[in-house]
Amino acid sequence: MNAQTTQKQWQLYKEGDARTYKLRLSEVPVPKPGQNEVQIKIHAASMNRRDVAVMQGNYPMPPRGSLVPLSDGAGVVSAVGPGVTRFKVGDKVIPIFFPNWIKGRPTGNATEVSLGGAVDGVLSEYVVLNEQSMVPMPAGLSFEEAATLACAGVTAYNGLFTRGHLQSGDFVLLEGTGGVSIFGLQFAAAAGAKPIITSSSDDKLTRAKSLGAVGGVNYKTNENWEKAVRELTGGAGVQHVLEVGGKDTLAKALSAVGPGGQIALIGGLGGFGGTIQAPSLLGGNITVNGLYVGSRENFEAMNAFIVNHKVKPVIDKVIDFKNADTAYQLMESGDFLGKIVIRM
Ligand SMILES: NC(=O)c1ccc[n+]([C@@H]2O[C@H](COP(=O)([O-])OP(=O)(O)OC[C@H]3O[C@@H](n4cnc5c(N)ncnc54)[C@H](OP(=O)(O)O)[C@@H]3O)[C@@H](O)[C@H]2O)c1
């Protein structure tokens, strides 16, 4: 049993009736596990664009005066409560994004309750969760690597495989070089598909090619980047898009996709929204899959894929826990490729 009684914890808090949150580092009691609960000593956490949206008051969640941020982390089981059967002290684990979405379709309010949103997240030395709300860490990954998977990894995996049914040889379009897109690139390349990626930076395009992209297009210097993407497929169009740009990119993604292709509707980096013209979907036999991360079952399937294909998440920068506020600034700057990790 852990003898430590207090711990360091980052909290988002609001002053008065402010819309946005501020960050503070607090000293709070170490939580004890109750019935069917597991205490995890967090070793690493990672940032998602969504965490910036939470801080800015732009994330759909019930109003909260304060909360522990971040959904994504990895650590070691440090204590177990009565009735726990899935894990024991010393096991390496990753909390899942939606603690109540275990398998199948989401039921009830499963997708309204996410870590670092409606309930407290992982930017804390210790967290306590129900034993159902975590997965074993995949073998071969460090804590830093494992901490990148819960949101961006599961979303990219579901977009390509669970919902997208990707086949070897398919062309896959990834937009920008952030967390979801770089996982999409790595997973597609590992499965024998052909990733094409866009970026605002030629340097990042070069790095993306070293990770397995067969083509890259600068969307800042090439306004008609969707045409360049289509040319890279020999004119036929891509079979998959991980659509993270939102209103800036949706129409272009539709122009880049070929007959029978699918668009995984994921994000809104340029603002959520955009219009889909129904005739272009039915004329091209195009599928649009709305995605919201995924279940524990999806996470387990992704972890098996990661182990099987020896995928190593791409970490741009590791920041010390005591400087976690600077991770938010780095994320907002866009000056990174892949993931930003916070080490405890
Ligand atoms: N539906 C879901 O379940 C789900 C899950 C995860 C994420 N999301 C959403 O998906 C989006 C991506 O999330 P993330 O965490 O991967 O983001 P991220 O890591 O912050 O990605 C940032 C990168 O995206 C690129 N980018 C920025 N604005 C862009 C634009 N207007 N068009 C195209 N690319 C742009 C830039 O790449 P370059 O520097 O290379 O240009 C930027 O560095 C966010 O909107 C997020 O909220 C949704």
Tab-separated table of C-alpha atoms in Angstrom, residues 14-192:
chain	number	residue	atom	x	y	z
A	14	LYS	CA	-12.282	29.308	-12.930
A	15	GLU	CA	-12.246	32.757	-11.412
A	16	GLY	CA	-15.737	34.159	-10.869
A	17	ASP	CA	-17.986	33.516	-13.858
A	18	ALA	CA	-15.101	33.335	-16.356
A	19	ARG	CA	-15.640	31.131	-19.397
A	20	THR	CA	-12.026	29.943	-19.586
A	21	TYR	CA	-9.996	28.048	-17.013
A	22	LYS	CA	-6.576	28.753	-15.524
A	23	LEU	CA	-4.054	26.144	-14.407
A	24	ARG	CA	-2.678	25.685	-10.894
A	25	LEU	CA	-0.448	23.075	-9.231
A	26	SER	CA	-2.076	21.926	-5.965
A	27	GLU	CA	-1.234	19.640	-3.047
A	28	VAL	CA	-4.184	17.289	-2.396
A	29	PRO	CA	-4.798	13.990	-0.557
A	30	VAL	CA	-3.854	10.779	-2.367
A	31	PRO	CA	-7.193	9.100	-3.235
A	32	LYS	CA	-7.799	5.607	-1.862
A	33	PRO	CA	-9.405	2.890	-4.005
A	34	GLY	CA	-12.906	1.776	-2.997
A	35	GLN	CA	-14.888	-1.293	-4.049
A	36	ASN	CA	-13.762	-2.466	-7.519
A	37	GLU	CA	-11.414	0.500	-7.823
A	38	VAL	CA	-7.727	0.686	-8.682
A	39	GLN	CA	-5.225	3.344	-7.633
A	40	ILE	CA	-2.720	4.181	-10.399
A	41	LYS	CA	0.593	5.967	-9.926
A	42	ILE	CA	0.732	7.979	-13.141
A	43	HIS	CA	4.165	7.959	-14.834
A	44	ALA	CA	3.343	10.005	-17.969
A	45	ALA	CA	0.468	11.918	-19.550
A	46	SER	CA	-0.054	13.441	-22.996
A	47	MET	CA	-1.791	16.401	-24.593
A	48	ASN	CA	-4.621	16.414	-27.121
A	49	ARG	CA	-6.130	19.403	-28.930
A	50	ARG	CA	-9.258	18.688	-26.923
A	51	ASP	CA	-7.425	19.605	-23.707
A	52	VAL	CA	-6.897	23.134	-25.049
A	53	ALA	CA	-10.615	23.265	-25.919
A	54	VAL	CA	-11.485	22.209	-22.342
A	55	MET	CA	-9.266	24.970	-20.932
A	56	GLN	CA	-10.835	27.556	-23.229
A	57	GLY	CA	-14.380	26.528	-22.259
A	58	ASN	CA	-15.047	25.187	-25.762
A	59	TYR	CA	-15.570	21.505	-24.951
A	60	PRO	CA	-19.042	19.959	-24.549
A	61	MET	CA	-19.211	19.030	-20.853
A	62	PRO	CA	-21.263	19.949	-17.802
A	63	PRO	CA	-20.182	23.219	-16.131
A	64	ARG	CA	-17.450	22.561	-13.548
A	65	GLY	CA	-15.706	25.052	-11.261
A	66	SER	CA	-12.508	23.037	-11.252
A	67	LEU	CA	-11.217	19.762	-12.632
A	68	VAL	CA	-8.109	17.670	-13.148
A	69	PRO	CA	-7.203	17.942	-16.852
A	70	LEU	CA	-6.028	15.454	-19.516
A	71	SER	CA	-7.522	12.143	-20.605
A	72	ASP	CA	-4.337	10.370	-21.659
A	73	GLY	CA	-1.835	8.805	-19.304
A	74	ALA	CA	-0.073	5.609	-18.294
A	75	GLY	CA	1.179	4.260	-14.993
A	76	VAL	CA	1.453	1.412	-12.524
A	77	VAL	CA	-1.226	-0.038	-10.259
A	78	SER	CA	-0.187	1.081	-6.756
A	79	ALA	CA	-3.167	-0.249	-4.729
A	80	VAL	CA	-6.390	-2.146	-5.358
A	81	GLY	CA	-9.719	-1.941	-3.552
A	82	PRO	CA	-11.958	-4.842	-2.477
A	83	GLY	CA	-13.373	-6.971	-5.297
A	84	VAL	CA	-10.755	-6.085	-7.928
A	85	THR	CA	-10.001	-9.046	-10.197
A	86	ARG	CA	-8.671	-7.568	-13.453
A	87	PHE	CA	-5.439	-6.036	-12.104
A	88	LYS	CA	-2.912	-6.401	-9.298
A	89	VAL	CA	-0.330	-4.083	-7.717
A	90	GLY	CA	2.589	-3.580	-10.117
A	91	ASP	CA	0.590	-3.986	-13.365
A	92	LYS	CA	1.261	-1.337	-16.030
A	93	VAL	CA	-2.015	0.209	-17.195
A	94	ILE	CA	-3.603	2.945	-19.335
A	95	PRO	CA	-6.912	4.606	-18.374
A	96	ILE	CA	-9.488	4.634	-21.202
A	97	PHE	CA	-10.933	7.917	-22.575
A	98	PHE	CA	-14.611	7.153	-21.793
A	99	PRO	CA	-14.559	5.267	-18.452
A	100	ASN	CA	-18.070	3.817	-19.052
A	101	TRP	CA	-17.746	2.731	-22.709
A	102	ILE	CA	-16.495	-0.829	-22.465
A	103	LYS	CA	-17.602	-2.476	-25.726
A	104	GLY	CA	-20.107	-2.441	-28.571
A	105	ARG	CA	-22.106	0.704	-29.286
A	106	PRO	CA	-22.044	3.463	-26.669
A	107	THR	CA	-25.110	3.213	-24.420
A	108	GLY	CA	-26.627	5.647	-21.931
A	109	ASN	CA	-24.372	8.607	-21.285
A	110	ALA	CA	-21.128	6.716	-22.042
A	111	THR	CA	-19.746	9.359	-24.431
A	112	GLU	CA	-20.724	12.260	-22.174
A	113	VAL	CA	-18.326	11.097	-19.465
A	114	SER	CA	-14.669	11.480	-20.427
A	115	LEU	CA	-11.513	11.856	-18.344
A	116	GLY	CA	-10.358	15.457	-18.071
A	117	GLY	CA	-13.882	16.582	-19.053
A	118	ALA	CA	-17.026	15.570	-17.176
A	119	VAL	CA	-14.840	13.653	-14.688
A	120	ASP	CA	-11.319	14.286	-13.411
A	121	GLY	CA	-8.387	13.364	-15.632
A	122	VAL	CA	-4.844	12.111	-15.169
A	123	LEU	CA	-2.564	15.140	-14.646
A	124	SER	CA	-2.000	14.031	-11.076
A	125	GLU	CA	0.542	11.807	-9.316
A	126	TYR	CA	-2.204	9.330	-8.374
A	127	VAL	CA	-5.669	8.637	-9.779
A	128	VAL	CA	-8.372	6.152	-8.782
A	129	LEU	CA	-10.620	4.536	-11.381
A	130	ASN	CA	-12.966	1.588	-11.646
A	131	GLU	CA	-11.010	-1.497	-12.681
A	132	GLN	CA	-13.134	-1.736	-15.857
A	133	SER	CA	-11.898	1.683	-17.057
A	134	MET	CA	-8.350	0.765	-18.019
A	135	VAL	CA	-6.367	-1.530	-20.299
A	136	PRO	CA	-3.005	-3.258	-19.805
A	137	MET	CA	-0.107	-1.342	-21.365
A	138	PRO	CA	1.020	-2.909	-24.650
A	139	ALA	CA	4.333	-4.765	-24.320
A	140	GLY	CA	7.365	-2.971	-25.704
A	141	LEU	CA	6.188	0.606	-25.064
A	142	SER	CA	7.622	3.063	-22.521
A	143	PHE	CA	5.262	4.921	-20.155
A	144	GLU	CA	5.736	8.037	-22.308
A	145	GLU	CA	4.733	6.158	-25.471
A	146	ALA	CA	1.807	4.388	-23.795
A	147	ALA	CA	0.527	7.740	-22.496
A	148	THR	CA	-0.152	8.938	-26.063
A	149	LEU	CA	-2.698	6.283	-27.019
A	150	ALA	CA	-6.070	6.784	-25.295
A	151	CYS	CA	-7.557	9.587	-27.408
A	152	ALA	CA	-5.586	10.172	-30.628
A	153	GLY	CA	-4.481	6.564	-31.075
A	154	VAL	CA	-7.876	4.941	-30.568
A	155	THR	CA	-9.552	7.554	-32.793
A	156	ALA	CA	-7.128	6.999	-35.672
A	157	TYR	CA	-7.375	3.202	-35.279
A	158	ASN	CA	-11.185	3.249	-35.390
A	159	GLY	CA	-11.224	5.621	-38.359
A	160	LEU	CA	-9.016	3.330	-40.411
A	161	PHE	CA	-9.915	-0.163	-39.244
A	162	THR	CA	-13.012	-0.574	-37.022
A	163	ARG	CA	-15.137	1.765	-39.122
A	164	GLY	CA	-13.005	2.204	-42.251
A	165	HIS	CA	-12.120	-1.444	-43.025
A	166	LEU	CA	-8.767	-0.398	-44.484
A	167	GLN	CA	-7.124	-2.785	-46.933
A	168	SER	CA	-3.482	-3.145	-47.873
A	169	GLY	CA	-2.708	-0.866	-50.828
A	170	ASP	CA	-5.399	1.728	-49.988
A	171	PHE	CA	-4.470	5.398	-50.201
A	172	VAL	CA	-5.073	7.267	-46.925
A	173	LEU	CA	-5.200	11.062	-46.572
A	174	LEU	CA	-4.020	12.563	-43.283
A	175	GLU	CA	-4.528	16.285	-42.642
A	176	GLY	CA	-1.703	18.062	-40.779
A	177	THR	CA	0.945	16.411	-38.618
A	178	GLY	CA	-0.764	16.417	-35.198
A	179	GLY	CA	-1.527	13.494	-32.905
A	180	VAL	CA	-4.418	11.817	-34.741
A	181	SER	CA	-2.847	12.269	-38.188
A	182	ILE	CA	0.576	10.861	-37.258
A	183	PHE	CA	-1.046	7.817	-35.635
A	184	GLY	CA	-3.104	7.456	-38.828
A	185	LEU	CA	0.064	7.618	-40.898
A	186	GLN	CA	1.860	5.000	-38.790
A	187	PHE	CA	-1.118	2.612	-38.616
A	188	ALA	CA	-1.792	2.912	-42.368
A	189	ALA	CA	1.860	2.310	-43.264
A	190	ALA	CA	2.042	-0.662	-40.857
A	191	ALA	CA	-1.010	-2.216	-42.560
A	192	GLY	CA	0.525	-1.886	-46.033
